[in-house]
Structures are given as structure tokens and as C-alpha cells.
Coordinates of C-alpha atoms in Angstrom, one line a residue:
Chain A
M19 CA -17.9 -41.8 17.3
K20 CA -20.5 -41.6 16.1
K21 CA -21.0 -42.7 12.4
Y22 CA -22.0 -39.5 10.4
A23 CA -21.1 -35.4 10.7
V24 CA -23.3 -32.6 8.8
G25 CA -20.6 -28.9 7.7
F26 CA -23.0 -26.1 6.7
D27 CA -21.2 -23.5 4.5
L28 CA -23.7 -20.5 4.4
G29 CA -23.4 -17.6 2.3
G30 CA -25.8 -15.1 1.1
T31 CA -27.2 -16.4 -1.2
T32 CA -26.7 -20.3 -0.5
C33 CA -26.3 -22.5 2.3
K34 CA -23.9 -25.4 0.8
V35 CA -24.6 -28.6 3.3
G36 CA -22.7 -31.5 3.2
F37 CA -23.5 -35.0 4.5
F38 CA -20.3 -37.2 5.7
E39 CA -18.9 -40.2 7.6
T40 CA -17.0 -39.1 10.3
S41 CA -13.9 -40.4 8.7
G42 CA -14.2 -37.4 6.7
K43 CA -15.8 -39.0 3.4
L44 CA -18.5 -36.9 1.9
L45 CA -21.4 -38.7 1.2
E46 CA -23.7 -36.2 -0.6
K47 CA -23.4 -32.5 -1.0
W48 CA -26.3 -29.5 -2.2
E49 CA -27.6 -26.9 -1.5
V50 CA -29.7 -24.8 -0.3
P51 CA -31.0 -21.3 -0.7
T52 CA -30.7 -18.7 2.2
D53 CA -33.9 -16.8 2.5
K54 CA -32.9 -13.3 4.3
R55 CA -36.7 -11.9 4.2
D56 CA -38.1 -10.7 7.9
N57 CA -34.5 -10.0 8.7
G58 CA -32.9 -13.6 7.6
E59 CA -35.2 -15.4 10.5
H60 CA -35.9 -18.0 8.0
I61 CA -32.5 -18.9 7.2
I62 CA -32.1 -21.2 9.6
P63 CA -35.1 -22.7 10.5
N64 CA -35.0 -23.6 6.4
L65 CA -31.7 -25.5 7.0
A66 CA -32.7 -27.4 10.2
E67 CA -35.9 -28.2 7.8
N68 CA -33.9 -29.4 5.4
I69 CA -31.8 -31.9 7.3
K70 CA -34.1 -33.3 8.9
S71 CA -36.0 -33.8 6.1
Y72 CA -32.7 -35.4 4.0
L73 CA -32.5 -37.5 7.2
G74 CA -35.5 -38.5 7.2
G75 CA -35.5 -39.4 3.7
K76 CA -32.6 -41.7 4.3
K77 CA -33.6 -43.2 7.6
I78 CA -30.9 -42.0 9.4
S79 CA -31.7 -41.4 12.9
T80 CA -30.6 -38.4 14.2
D81 CA -29.2 -40.3 17.0
E82 CA -26.1 -41.8 14.3
I83 CA -24.9 -37.7 14.4
E84 CA -21.7 -36.6 16.0
G85 CA -23.2 -33.2 14.8
A86 CA -22.7 -30.9 12.7
G87 CA -20.8 -27.3 12.5
I88 CA -21.2 -24.3 10.9
G89 CA -18.8 -21.4 8.9
V90 CA -20.9 -17.5 8.6
P91 CA -20.1 -14.6 6.8
G92 CA -19.0 -12.6 10.6
A93 CA -17.5 -12.6 13.4
V94 CA -17.7 -15.0 16.0
T95 CA -17.0 -15.6 19.5
P96 CA -15.1 -18.0 21.3
D97 CA -18.8 -18.9 23.3
G98 CA -19.7 -19.1 20.2
Y99 CA -22.1 -15.8 19.7
V100 CA -22.2 -14.2 16.2
N101 CA -22.7 -10.3 15.7
R102 CA -24.1 -9.0 13.0
C103 CA -24.0 -10.6 9.7
V104 CA -25.1 -7.8 7.1
N105 CA -25.1 -10.3 3.8
L106 CA -27.7 -12.0 6.1
G107 CA -29.8 -9.3 7.4
W108 CA -28.6 -10.8 10.9
N109 CA -28.2 -7.6 12.8
D110 CA -28.5 -8.6 16.3
K111 CA -25.7 -10.9 19.0
R112 CA -27.4 -14.6 18.5
A113 CA -26.4 -17.6 20.0
L114 CA -26.3 -19.7 16.9
G115 CA -25.0 -23.0 17.7
E116 CA -27.8 -23.3 20.6
Q117 CA -30.4 -22.3 18.4
M118 CA -29.5 -24.8 15.5
T119 CA -28.5 -27.6 17.7
A120 CA -32.5 -27.1 20.2
L121 CA -33.9 -27.5 16.1
C122 CA -31.7 -30.2 14.9
G123 CA -31.7 -32.1 17.9
F124 CA -27.6 -32.8 17.6
P125 CA -24.3 -30.4 18.8
V126 CA -24.5 -27.9 16.1
K127 CA -21.1 -25.4 16.4
V128 CA -20.3 -22.1 14.4
G129 CA -17.3 -20.5 14.0
N130 CA -16.6 -17.3 11.1
D131 CA -16.6 -18.9 7.2
A132 CA -13.3 -18.4 6.9
N133 CA -11.7 -19.9 10.0
V134 CA -13.7 -22.5 8.9
A135 CA -13.1 -23.2 5.7
A136 CA -9.0 -23.5 7.3
M137 CA -10.0 -26.3 9.4
G138 CA -11.4 -27.4 6.4
E139 CA -8.0 -27.2 4.3
Y140 CA -6.3 -28.7 7.9
F141 CA -8.7 -31.7 8.2
M142 CA -9.2 -33.2 5.1
G143 CA -6.9 -30.8 2.6
A144 CA -3.4 -29.7 1.8
G145 CA -3.0 -29.0 5.6
K146 CA -4.1 -33.4 6.4
D147 CA -1.3 -34.6 9.3
S148 CA 0.2 -30.5 10.0
Q149 CA 0.4 -29.4 13.5
S150 CA 0.1 -26.1 12.5
M151 CA -1.4 -24.0 9.4
V152 CA -2.2 -21.0 8.3
M153 CA -4.9 -20.7 5.4
V154 CA -4.8 -17.6 3.7
T155 CA -8.4 -16.8 1.3
L156 CA -7.3 -14.6 -1.0
G157 CA -10.7 -13.7 -3.1
T158 CA -12.8 -10.4 -3.8
G159 CA -10.9 -9.3 -0.1
I160 CA -8.6 -11.3 2.0
G161 CA -9.4 -13.5 5.2
G162 CA -7.3 -16.3 6.7
G163 CA -8.0 -18.8 9.6
I164 CA -4.7 -20.1 11.8
V165 CA -5.3 -23.4 13.0
V166 CA -2.2 -25.2 15.5
D167 CA -2.7 -28.4 17.7
N168 CA -6.2 -29.1 16.1
K169 CA -8.3 -26.1 17.3
L170 CA -8.6 -22.6 15.7
I171 CA -7.9 -18.9 16.8
V172 CA -10.6 -17.2 16.5
G173 CA -9.6 -14.1 18.9
F174 CA -11.1 -12.3 22.0
N175 CA -13.3 -10.9 19.8
G176 CA -13.9 -13.5 16.9
A177 CA -11.0 -11.3 14.4
G178 CA -8.2 -14.6 15.3
G179 CA -7.0 -14.6 11.5
E180 CA -8.0 -11.4 10.3
I181 CA -4.7 -11.2 8.1
G182 CA -6.4 -8.9 5.6
H183 CA -5.9 -6.1 7.2
I184 CA -2.1 -6.5 8.3
H185 CA -0.4 -3.4 7.6
V186 CA 2.5 -3.9 4.8
D187 CA 2.8 -0.2 3.4
D188 CA 3.8 2.6 5.3
D189 CA 3.8 4.8 1.6
E190 CA 0.0 3.7 0.6
T191 CA -2.4 6.6 0.0
E192 CA -5.4 4.8 -0.7
T193 CA -7.8 4.1 2.0
C194 CA -9.1 0.4 2.6
G195 CA -12.3 -0.4 3.1
C196 CA -12.0 -0.8 6.8
G197 CA -10.4 2.4 7.1
N198 CA -6.0 1.5 7.8
K199 CA -4.1 2.1 4.7
G200 CA -1.3 -0.3 3.8
C201 CA -3.7 -3.7 4.5
I202 CA -2.7 -6.4 2.8
E203 CA -5.9 -6.9 0.7
Q204 CA -5.3 -3.1 -0.7
Y205 CA -2.7 -5.6 -3.2
A206 CA -2.5 -8.9 -3.0
S207 CA -7.0 -9.3 -2.9
A208 CA -8.8 -10.1 -5.9
T209 CA -9.9 -5.9 -5.8
G210 CA -6.1 -5.1 -5.4
I211 CA -4.2 -7.1 -8.0
V212 CA -6.6 -5.0 -10.6
R213 CA -6.2 -1.6 -8.0
I214 CA -2.1 -2.8 -9.1
A215 CA -2.3 -3.6 -12.5
H216 CA -4.5 -0.5 -12.8
R217 CA -1.4 2.2 -10.8
M218 CA 1.1 0.3 -13.6
L219 CA -0.2 0.1 -16.4
L220 CA -0.1 4.1 -15.3
G221 CA 3.2 3.8 -13.9
E222 CA 5.5 2.5 -16.9
S223 CA 5.6 2.9 -20.3
I224 CA 6.1 -1.6 -21.5
D225 CA 3.4 -2.8 -24.0
S226 CA 1.8 -5.2 -23.0
P227 CA -1.4 -7.0 -24.0
L228 CA -3.3 -5.8 -20.4
R229 CA -3.4 -2.6 -22.1
A230 CA -6.6 -3.9 -24.4
M231 CA -8.6 -4.8 -22.1
E232 CA -11.4 -3.5 -21.0
H233 CA -11.6 -4.9 -18.0
I234 CA -8.9 -6.7 -16.7
S235 CA -9.0 -9.1 -13.4
A236 CA -6.4 -10.8 -11.0
K237 CA -6.8 -13.9 -13.3
D238 CA -5.9 -12.0 -16.6
V239 CA -3.0 -10.5 -14.7
F240 CA -1.4 -13.5 -13.7
D241 CA -2.0 -15.5 -17.1
Q242 CA -0.8 -13.3 -19.0
A243 CA 2.0 -13.0 -16.0
K244 CA 2.6 -17.0 -16.9
A245 CA 2.3 -15.9 -20.6
G246 CA 5.6 -14.3 -19.9
D247 CA 4.3 -11.0 -20.4
E248 CA 7.4 -8.5 -18.5
L249 CA 4.6 -5.8 -17.3
A250 CA 1.6 -8.8 -16.2
N251 CA 5.3 -10.2 -14.6
K252 CA 5.8 -6.6 -12.6
I253 CA 2.4 -7.0 -11.4
A254 CA 2.4 -10.3 -9.9
D255 CA 5.8 -9.4 -8.7
E256 CA 4.6 -6.2 -6.9
V257 CA 1.2 -8.4 -5.7
G258 CA 4.5 -10.8 -3.9
K259 CA 6.5 -9.0 -2.5
R260 CA 3.6 -7.6 -0.1
L261 CA 1.8 -10.9 0.0
G262 CA 5.1 -13.0 0.9
K263 CA 5.9 -10.0 3.3
M264 CA 2.5 -10.6 5.1
L265 CA 2.9 -14.5 5.3
A266 CA 6.5 -13.7 7.3
I267 CA 5.1 -11.7 9.5
V268 CA 2.2 -13.7 10.6
A269 CA 4.9 -16.4 10.8
N270 CA 7.3 -14.3 12.9
V271 CA 3.8 -14.5 15.3
V272 CA 2.5 -17.9 15.1
N273 CA 5.5 -20.2 13.4
P274 CA 3.7 -22.4 11.3
E275 CA 3.8 -25.9 10.0
I276 CA 2.3 -24.8 6.5
F277 CA 0.7 -21.3 4.9
I278 CA -2.1 -22.7 2.7
L279 CA -3.6 -20.4 -0.4
G280 CA -7.2 -20.7 -1.0
G281 CA -9.9 -18.5 -2.3
G282 CA -10.4 -17.5 -6.1
V283 CA -6.8 -15.7 -6.3
S284 CA -4.8 -18.8 -5.4
K285 CA -6.9 -20.4 -9.4
A286 CA -3.4 -18.4 -10.4
G287 CA -1.3 -21.6 -9.3
H288 CA 2.5 -22.0 -8.4
I289 CA 2.9 -19.0 -9.9
L290 CA 1.9 -17.2 -7.1
I291 CA 4.3 -18.7 -4.5
E292 CA 7.1 -18.2 -7.5
K293 CA 6.1 -15.1 -6.6
I294 CA 5.5 -14.6 -2.9
R295 CA 8.8 -17.0 -1.3
P296 CA 11.6 -14.7 -2.2
S297 CA 9.5 -11.7 -0.3
F298 CA 8.5 -13.9 2.2
E299 CA 11.9 -15.7 3.1
E300 CA 13.8 -11.8 3.4
Y301 CA 11.2 -10.2 5.5
T302 CA 10.8 -13.4 8.3
F303 CA 13.0 -14.6 11.1
H304 CA 15.4 -17.1 10.2
A305 CA 13.8 -19.9 11.9
C306 CA 10.3 -19.8 9.6
K307 CA 12.7 -19.7 6.1
D308 CA 11.9 -22.9 5.2
T309 CA 8.2 -23.0 6.4
R310 CA 6.4 -24.0 3.3
I311 CA 3.4 -22.5 0.8
M312 CA 1.3 -24.7 -0.6
L313 CA -2.4 -23.9 -2.5
A314 CA -5.8 -25.1 -1.3
T315 CA -7.0 -28.7 -2.6
L316 CA -10.1 -28.4 -1.5
G317 CA -11.6 -25.7 -3.5
N318 CA -15.9 -24.2 -2.9
D319 CA -16.2 -27.4 -0.7
A320 CA -13.6 -25.5 1.9
G321 CA -16.6 -24.9 4.5
I322 CA -18.7 -27.9 4.0
Y323 CA -15.2 -30.4 4.9
G324 CA -14.7 -27.4 8.0
G325 CA -17.9 -27.8 9.7
V326 CA -17.1 -31.3 10.0
G327 CA -14.4 -30.2 11.1
L328 CA -15.2 -28.3 13.7
V329 CA -17.5 -31.5 15.0
L330 CA -13.8 -33.5 15.4
S331 CA -12.0 -30.9 17.0
Chain B
M12 CA -3.2 -32.5 41.9
K13 CA -0.5 -33.4 44.5
K14 CA 0.7 -30.3 46.8
Y15 CA 4.2 -28.9 45.1
A16 CA 5.5 -28.1 41.6
V17 CA 8.7 -26.2 40.6
G18 CA 9.5 -23.8 38.3
F19 CA 13.0 -23.2 37.2
D20 CA 14.5 -20.2 34.1
L21 CA 18.0 -21.2 33.5
G22 CA 20.2 -18.2 32.4
G23 CA 23.9 -17.6 31.5
T24 CA 25.2 -16.8 34.8
T25 CA 22.0 -18.5 37.0
C26 CA 18.9 -20.5 36.8
K27 CA 16.1 -19.5 39.2
V28 CA 14.5 -21.2 40.8
G29 CA 11.2 -21.4 42.9
F30 CA 9.4 -23.7 45.3
F31 CA 6.0 -23.6 44.9
E32 CA 2.3 -24.8 45.5
T33 CA 0.4 -26.4 42.8
S34 CA -2.0 -23.7 44.0
G35 CA 0.1 -20.6 42.9
K36 CA 1.9 -19.7 46.0
L37 CA 5.7 -19.4 45.9
L38 CA 6.7 -20.6 48.8
E39 CA 10.5 -20.5 48.6
K40 CA 13.2 -19.1 45.6
W41 CA 16.8 -19.4 45.2
E42 CA 19.6 -19.1 42.5
V43 CA 22.0 -21.7 41.6
P44 CA 25.0 -20.6 39.7
T45 CA 25.0 -21.7 35.4
D46 CA 28.2 -23.4 35.4
K47 CA 28.6 -23.2 31.0
R48 CA 32.2 -25.1 31.6
D49 CA 32.1 -28.9 29.6
N50 CA 29.7 -27.1 27.0
G51 CA 27.4 -26.7 29.8
E52 CA 27.8 -31.0 30.7
H53 CA 27.4 -29.9 34.6
I54 CA 24.2 -27.6 34.0
I55 CA 21.5 -30.1 34.7
P56 CA 22.7 -32.4 36.5
N57 CA 23.4 -29.9 38.9
L58 CA 19.7 -28.4 38.7
A59 CA 18.7 -31.7 39.4
E60 CA 20.9 -32.2 42.4
N61 CA 20.8 -28.6 44.3
I62 CA 16.4 -29.5 44.2
K63 CA 16.5 -32.8 45.2
S64 CA 18.9 -32.1 48.0
Y65 CA 16.6 -28.8 48.8
L66 CA 13.4 -31.8 49.1
G67 CA 15.3 -33.4 51.4
G68 CA 15.8 -31.3 53.8
K69 CA 12.4 -30.8 54.0
K70 CA 11.9 -34.0 54.1
I71 CA 9.3 -33.8 51.1
S72 CA 9.1 -36.7 48.5
T73 CA 9.2 -36.2 45.3
D74 CA 6.3 -38.6 44.9
E75 CA 4.3 -34.8 46.5
I76 CA 5.3 -32.7 42.9
E77 CA 3.5 -32.6 41.0
G78 CA 6.2 -31.5 38.0
A79 CA 8.5 -29.0 37.8
G80 CA 8.6 -26.5 34.6
I81 CA 12.0 -25.0 32.6
G82 CA 12.5 -22.4 30.5
V83 CA 15.9 -21.8 28.3
P84 CA 17.3 -19.5 26.7
G85 CA 16.9 -21.3 23.2
A86 CA 14.2 -22.6 20.4
V87 CA 12.2 -25.5 22.0
T88 CA 10.1 -27.7 19.1
P89 CA 6.9 -28.9 19.9
D90 CA 8.1 -32.1 21.3
G91 CA 10.1 -30.9 24.1
Y92 CA 13.5 -30.8 22.7
V93 CA 15.7 -28.0 22.5
N94 CA 18.2 -26.3 19.7
R95 CA 21.8 -25.4 20.6
C96 CA 21.5 -22.9 23.7
V97 CA 24.5 -20.7 22.3
N98 CA 24.4 -18.9 26.5
L99 CA 24.8 -22.1 27.6
G100 CA 26.9 -23.6 25.8
W101 CA 25.2 -26.0 24.1
N102 CA 25.8 -26.8 20.3
D103 CA 23.8 -29.9 19.5
K104 CA 19.5 -30.6 20.0
R105 CA 18.8 -32.4 22.9
A106 CA 15.5 -34.0 25.3
L107 CA 15.9 -31.7 28.0
G108 CA 12.6 -32.5 28.9
E109 CA 13.5 -36.3 28.9
Q110 CA 17.2 -35.6 31.3
M111 CA 15.8 -34.0 34.0
T112 CA 12.6 -35.6 34.4
A113 CA 14.7 -39.0 34.2
L114 CA 17.2 -37.2 36.7
C115 CA 15.1 -35.8 39.0
G116 CA 12.8 -38.2 39.7
F117 CA 9.5 -36.2 38.7
P118 CA 7.9 -35.4 35.1
V119 CA 9.5 -31.8 34.1
K120 CA 8.3 -29.6 30.7
V121 CA 10.9 -27.2 28.7
G122 CA 9.8 -24.0 26.8
N123 CA 11.7 -20.8 25.2
D124 CA 12.4 -18.8 28.5
A125 CA 10.3 -15.5 27.3
N126 CA 7.7 -17.2 26.3
V127 CA 7.9 -19.7 29.7
A128 CA 7.8 -16.2 31.3
A129 CA 4.2 -15.1 29.3
M130 CA 3.4 -18.3 31.1
G131 CA 4.0 -17.0 34.4
E132 CA 2.9 -13.6 34.0
Y133 CA -1.0 -15.6 32.5
F134 CA -1.6 -17.7 35.2
M135 CA -0.8 -15.8 38.1
G136 CA 0.7 -12.1 36.4
A137 CA -0.8 -9.5 34.9
G138 CA -2.9 -11.7 32.6
K139 CA -4.3 -13.8 35.1
D140 CA -8.1 -15.1 34.1
S141 CA -7.3 -13.9 30.5
Q142 CA -8.4 -15.9 28.1
S143 CA -5.7 -15.2 26.1
M144 CA -2.8 -13.0 26.1
V145 CA 0.4 -12.1 24.3
M146 CA 3.7 -10.8 26.3
V147 CA 5.6 -8.7 25.3
T148 CA 9.3 -8.9 26.4
L149 CA 11.3 -5.4 25.8
G150 CA 14.8 -6.3 26.8
T151 CA 18.4 -5.8 25.2
G152 CA 16.3 -7.0 23.1
I153 CA 12.8 -8.3 22.3
G154 CA 11.3 -11.5 22.6
G155 CA 7.1 -12.5 23.3
G156 CA 5.1 -15.7 24.3
I157 CA 1.4 -15.7 23.2
V158 CA -1.3 -18.0 25.5
V159 CA -4.6 -19.0 23.7
D160 CA -6.4 -20.9 26.3
N161 CA -3.4 -22.2 28.6
K162 CA -1.4 -23.5 25.9
L163 CA 1.7 -21.3 24.4
I164 CA 1.5 -21.0 20.9
V165 CA 5.4 -22.4 20.9
G166 CA 5.6 -22.9 16.6
F167 CA 6.3 -25.4 14.3
N168 CA 10.3 -24.3 15.1
G169 CA 10.2 -22.7 18.1
A170 CA 9.6 -19.5 16.8
G171 CA 5.9 -18.5 17.8
G172 CA 5.9 -15.6 19.4
E173 CA 9.2 -14.4 18.0
I174 CA 7.4 -11.1 17.2
G175 CA 11.1 -9.3 18.1
H176 CA 12.1 -9.8 14.8
I177 CA 8.9 -8.3 12.6
H178 CA 8.9 -6.1 10.7
V179 CA 7.3 -2.2 11.0
D180 CA 9.7 0.3 9.0
D181 CA 10.0 -0.4 5.3
D182 CA 12.6 3.0 5.6
E183 CA 15.8 1.3 8.0
T184 CA 18.8 1.5 6.4
E185 CA 20.2 -0.5 9.0
T186 CA 20.6 -3.8 9.9
C187 CA 18.6 -5.7 13.1
G188 CA 21.4 -8.8 14.5
C189 CA 18.9 -11.5 12.7
G190 CA 20.2 -9.8 9.3
N191 CA 16.9 -8.3 8.0
K192 CA 15.7 -4.2 8.2
G193 CA 13.2 -2.4 10.1
C194 CA 12.3 -5.2 13.2
I195 CA 10.4 -3.5 15.4
E196 CA 13.8 -4.9 17.6
Q197 CA 14.9 -1.8 15.7
Y198 CA 12.9 0.3 17.4
A199 CA 11.9 -0.3 20.4
S200 CA 14.4 -2.9 22.4
A201 CA 16.9 -0.7 25.3
T202 CA 18.9 -1.0 22.7
G203 CA 16.9 0.2 20.0
I204 CA 15.5 2.8 21.8
V205 CA 19.3 4.3 22.6
R206 CA 19.6 4.1 18.7
I207 CA 16.5 6.2 18.2
A208 CA 17.4 8.6 20.8
H209 CA 21.0 8.9 19.2
R210 CA 19.8 9.4 15.4
M211 CA 17.3 12.4 16.4
L212 CA 20.0 13.4 19.0
L213 CA 21.4 14.5 15.9
G214 CA 18.6 15.3 13.2
E215 CA 17.0 17.6 15.9
S216 CA 18.3 20.7 16.9
I217 CA 16.0 21.1 20.4
D218 CA 18.2 21.5 23.5
S219 CA 18.0 18.4 25.8
P220 CA 18.6 17.4 29.1
L221 CA 20.1 14.4 27.3
R222 CA 23.2 15.8 25.1
A223 CA 24.5 16.7 28.1
M224 CA 24.3 13.3 29.1
E225 CA 28.0 10.7 28.0
H226 CA 25.7 7.3 27.9
I227 CA 22.0 7.2 27.3
S228 CA 20.1 4.9 28.3
A229 CA 16.7 3.6 27.7
K230 CA 16.0 5.0 31.0
D231 CA 17.4 7.9 30.2
V232 CA 15.0 8.6 28.0
F233 CA 11.6 7.9 29.8
D234 CA 13.4 9.5 32.8
Q235 CA 13.2 12.7 30.7
A236 CA 9.7 12.9 28.9
K237 CA 8.2 12.0 32.3
A238 CA 9.8 14.7 33.3
G239 CA 8.7 16.7 30.2
D240 CA 11.4 17.0 27.9
E241 CA 10.5 18.0 24.7
L242 CA 13.1 15.4 22.4
A243 CA 12.5 12.5 24.7
N244 CA 9.0 13.4 24.0
K245 CA 10.2 13.1 21.0
I246 CA 11.9 9.4 20.9
A247 CA 9.6 8.3 23.4
D248 CA 6.6 9.0 20.5
E249 CA 8.9 7.1 17.7
V250 CA 9.7 4.0 19.5
G251 CA 5.8 4.0 20.6
K252 CA 4.7 4.3 17.4
R253 CA 6.1 1.6 16.4
L254 CA 6.0 -0.5 18.6
G255 CA 2.2 0.5 18.9
K256 CA 2.6 -0.5 14.9
M257 CA 4.0 -4.4 15.8
L258 CA 1.5 -5.1 18.0
A259 CA -1.8 -4.0 16.3
I260 CA -0.7 -6.5 13.2
V261 CA -0.3 -9.2 16.2
A262 CA -3.9 -8.1 17.7
N263 CA -4.5 -8.6 13.1
V264 CA -2.8 -12.5 13.9
V265 CA -4.3 -13.3 17.1
N266 CA -6.8 -11.0 18.8
P267 CA -5.5 -11.9 22.4
E268 CA -7.6 -10.4 25.2
I269 CA -4.2 -8.3 26.7
F270 CA -1.3 -7.2 26.1
I271 CA 0.9 -7.3 28.2
L272 CA 4.6 -5.5 28.6
G273 CA 7.3 -6.5 30.1
G274 CA 10.9 -6.9 30.4
G275 CA 13.1 -3.5 31.7
V276 CA 12.0 -1.4 29.6
S277 CA 9.1 -1.3 30.6
K278 CA 9.9 -0.4 33.6
A279 CA 9.2 3.6 32.4
G280 CA 5.2 2.8 33.3
H281 CA 2.1 3.4 32.1
I282 CA 4.3 6.6 29.5
L283 CA 4.9 3.7 27.7
I284 CA 1.3 2.2 26.9
E285 CA 0.2 6.7 26.5
K286 CA 3.3 6.1 23.7
I287 CA 1.7 3.5 21.8
R288 CA -1.9 3.4 22.3
P289 CA -2.9 5.8 19.1
S290 CA -0.8 3.8 16.6
F291 CA -1.9 0.8 17.9
E292 CA -5.5 2.0 17.6
E293 CA -4.6 3.9 14.4
Y294 CA -3.3 1.1 12.4
T295 CA -5.5 -2.0 13.4
F296 CA -8.4 -4.1 13.0
H297 CA -11.7 -2.5 14.0
A298 CA -12.5 -5.7 16.1
C299 CA -8.9 -5.4 18.0
K300 CA -9.5 -1.0 18.7
D301 CA -10.2 -1.8 22.6
T302 CA -7.6 -4.5 23.4
R303 CA -6.5 -3.7 26.9
I304 CA -2.6 -3.5 26.9
M305 CA -1.1 -3.1 30.3
L306 CA 1.6 -3.5 32.7
A307 CA 4.1 -7.2 33.2
T308 CA 3.2 -8.1 37.7
L309 CA 5.6 -10.1 38.1
G310 CA 9.1 -8.8 37.1
N311 CA 11.8 -11.4 36.8
D312 CA 9.8 -13.6 39.2
A313 CA 7.9 -14.6 36.0
G314 CA 10.2 -17.1 34.1
I315 CA 10.2 -19.5 37.7
Y316 CA 5.8 -18.8 37.9
G317 CA 5.7 -20.2 34.6
G318 CA 7.2 -22.6 34.8
V319 CA 4.9 -23.9 37.2
G320 CA 2.6 -22.8 34.5
L321 CA 3.2 -24.7 32.0
V322 CA 3.1 -28.1 35.0
L323 CA -0.5 -26.5 35.1
S324 CA -1.8 -25.8 31.3

């Protein structure tokens, strides 16, 4: 094993870059603006230039780099092809790993960003030393990543871990962004929580500080719930009930050692787990009832850690 | 790779034994009665004696055996421990692989029977040459097995692929054998189909040949549906709707290349897939909509083929 590895976490605004020892120790991190002009053609050459320039400044040869991993906001097939990334301006299918490897001078592996973040938590975050793990990223939408025995379950069409679109409610009348009805994303993403809050503010007559707010956020709901507000707790219960059911279903499929909750919504903290646990235990198979549910620990750095995780897996 | 391998499929009445070339070619198969006296203590010594006597008769040395795999009707942990098998009289946790390896003189791997049957279809049946596969065994209950890149997803507590207890119906009032309500097993197992048939015979006024039958079986329902009976088709539609929803959910978790339907209910044939497909496509994520759903091809031999699959994986 060589001494260094690199993790890239490519987003629509910037690409986070982390320079690591292969032990998993983060030495330095920075960001490179994502230049989306010309259908995003400059993004990859810019990244390769940036890391080569960094290594040059440090007098580190590319021979000392074990490799790099990059997370991208789109579907990645098991053979490393990226199939469109609308956020980056890429409309074609491209062999991103091959292209970056050629430009960087060391091997580069590619993964979907939610999957790569899961890899980060698995190798160096809350999932460290676990045999298998499912990460649930609760952001504007819901993403996921599944790691079993050091390997991501990427899926035949790159849709492994697309757990945000698991059906959890037969009575939903509104449509999810994906076109289906009753997906967990409609209840437990940041936008989903706000949707449920508005629905319950209309349907319930209880008073609540939430009623005085012009724009309610998911954070407001959990802050008020923690402060003891009855209606905020009812909203959080509804969210937790659906999320617990979804985790229960996922446990019946892959039976992971642990679940890890990440993304902005997970900043609510342990109250989220308290709201999930009863419904998780109600719906899951008896052998899975003790599965641990934990909070992510790497925050926004999960992606760069996961890039290095790809190298080491 | 040595020349031969052995597959065992251990059930409560008999153990099926298959003697194979490591190419996957089945040379001979037979059954050994399962002696459950004395808490099942004789079962494993009997099997070891049986295979050693067979090899002796053929003048084949244990040195020519690559190994064996055995499927057992209970949960098996990733490290090869069997945790109780009520059907065999085993009430303890035992290192079955170690015990059989010592008695047989060649390495023996252990798996849950539904998982091992999945391995058989993956290596030598309908799933041959696929990257990833989920097998659904529709018998008295519903079992499952998930194989990704030649490896079974066994699960941290041996409950990987326990897809029979995925929740698919929020309005169910009766309780599943597992203690939960609304598991797919309550709708699409052989007993579940009969339950739905009785429920719909009561709830619907349409005439049907099913009404004249003293004991309706799952086979009767599909036979009458194929013959064009309206009520039988309505029952099969209800079954297919729930099963399609379950497969859709599983696709959103592991996104397999193919689904394979096995077990007694799958003998209904292609009508089962026709009844599943619309609801599968309705509930699954768009990237998974084209996932193939196929019928198992190895029948009752899936277990012995899978035993050899364990050796080769």
C-alpha cells in the first residue's frame, strides 16, 4: 500500500478535495469551484490540474499515491460509467474513472455521491469496524448507501441504495418528485417534513409556536419538539413512524449491522432515533429488532473520506 | 480446483445429497432420511458417514473433493454458526461447518436453505451469468436469497433476504406467523393465497368453480385463472399486486439484475409474472422498471446445486 490517497466529492457548486494518508488520516482539505460551462467539459480537467499542482507544490510524486475516489451526483454503473449528471451539465454516458485516471496519473474510482458518503462513514465514521451498514442521507431528498463486507451495493443500474423511493404509505394522494405516491422521501426529507408539518398544522387544532412562523423548516420542527411542544412532537412522530417502517423494510432485505443517519435532517440528533425506534421494531423481522441506529459523524466530510474508502475497498 | 464437490440440502424429513463435478455438472443425487431423535444429534454424523461410504464405493479419495456446501432450515450467521433449527430438533448454537469439515475430511460451508437455493439458481439455474439476483421462494411461507457479485447477502443476524416479512399492506387486520401485520407472506405464500381466496369468495358475489371446491389450493386459484375464471383472476390480481409491490421495494434497495421466482407457487408459471409486472412497475424507482422477473429452473434440486455454489463462491 502506498502512502497517500485522494478523495473528491463533486457537487454542482464546488468539488471538495481531501488529501489523506492511506491509514485514513485526513492531512488537508480544500474546495475547487465547479465550472459548469460548455456542458461541464472543464470540470474534470480542472480537478486533475488542481491535484497535480497541489502534489507538485508538496514535491509528492504521483507514484506515492495509491489512488483516488470520486463521488458524483448521479447514477454510476458497476463498471464505473456515469450516466448523465444534470447538476454538472453532463448529458452523456462517460467512462469517468478512465478519463480521470489518464489525466491524474494514478487510478481513480467512481461512485454515486450518496454511496461514496456511505463508504466514508463505513470506513472512518460511525460505521467503522462494522460488518455491514446502511446509510440514510436525509437532505432535501433522501439518498442512501449500502456497504456489506467492505463493498458497496451499487446495483445493476446504479440504483442500489435508492431507498428514498421506498413505498411506505398506501393512502398518500400527493405525488413524489419521482412520479410515484407514498415514497419515504415525501415524509422524512427536509422538504417532506415541512410538508407533513403544514398538513398537520391544518388538520390539528392544538396551538404551537410553529403557527407563528412564516417559513417552517425541518429544523424548526425538531427544535420545537425538543423544547416540548406537543404539535411539533406529533409531527416528528409521524415522520419517525414512516422512517422506522422504511428502515424495518430495508433490514428485512439486507439485515445490516447498523443504520447510520446523515444529511441535514440528522442534525436534529438523538430525538430522531427516539422517534424512529418504536416503528422500526414494530415492522421489522424479529431477528433484526436489535439493529443499532446511529448518527453519522463525518458531516460534510463523509464524501472525501468515502472517496478514499473506494480506493481501500 | 479439484474435480468434485458435494451439495447437501437438509430438511426435516430427508437430506438431499448431490455429487457434482466442480464444473457444476450433477453426476448423481440421492436422499438420506433425517434422524431427528436425541435432539437431532445423529443427523450430521449420518450425513458424513453416507458421503464417505459413497466415495469409498466409487474409490474416490476425499483429496479429490474441493468441498461441500449445506443448506439448513434456520438462520446462519456470517461466520457459519447455525442458531437453532427447530425442524431438526437443534436448540443450541453450533459451529456446523467446523463439525462437518472434521467429520467429512473436506471443507464444508453452511448457509440458510433459502439462501443456498438462491445460490443454486444464481450459479447454475435461471440466474446463470447474472451480476446480481434476488430469489423469492414462494412455498408454504416466503423465503428469499440475495446474491451480488457471486456472494450471498447473509445479513448480520443471518436474516439477509428475509423478504417474506416485508410489510406491504397498511390495512391488514390478521396477524402473520411472525407476529407482525401486513407481511407479503400473508398474501403470496401458498397459505396466503388461499387466505385471500377465501376472503374474496366471501366478499364478492361472482360465481366461480372455486366455490364448489371443498379445499381450495393456491394451484386451484392459478389453474382457474388460466382457464379464464373471473373471480380466480381477481384473486390472482390481488396476490400479484402485493408481490409486485414487494419486489419493487426490494429493487429500490439492492437493484438486482434479475428476480427469480421459485417454490411451489411459482409452478403457476408465466401468469404469475403477468400478475406481478404492473404493480412492480408502478411502485419501483424509474431506473429499476425494466428489471427482469423470471421463473426458477432447478426446482427441488436448487438446494444441492446451491451447496456446490457455496463451495465455488
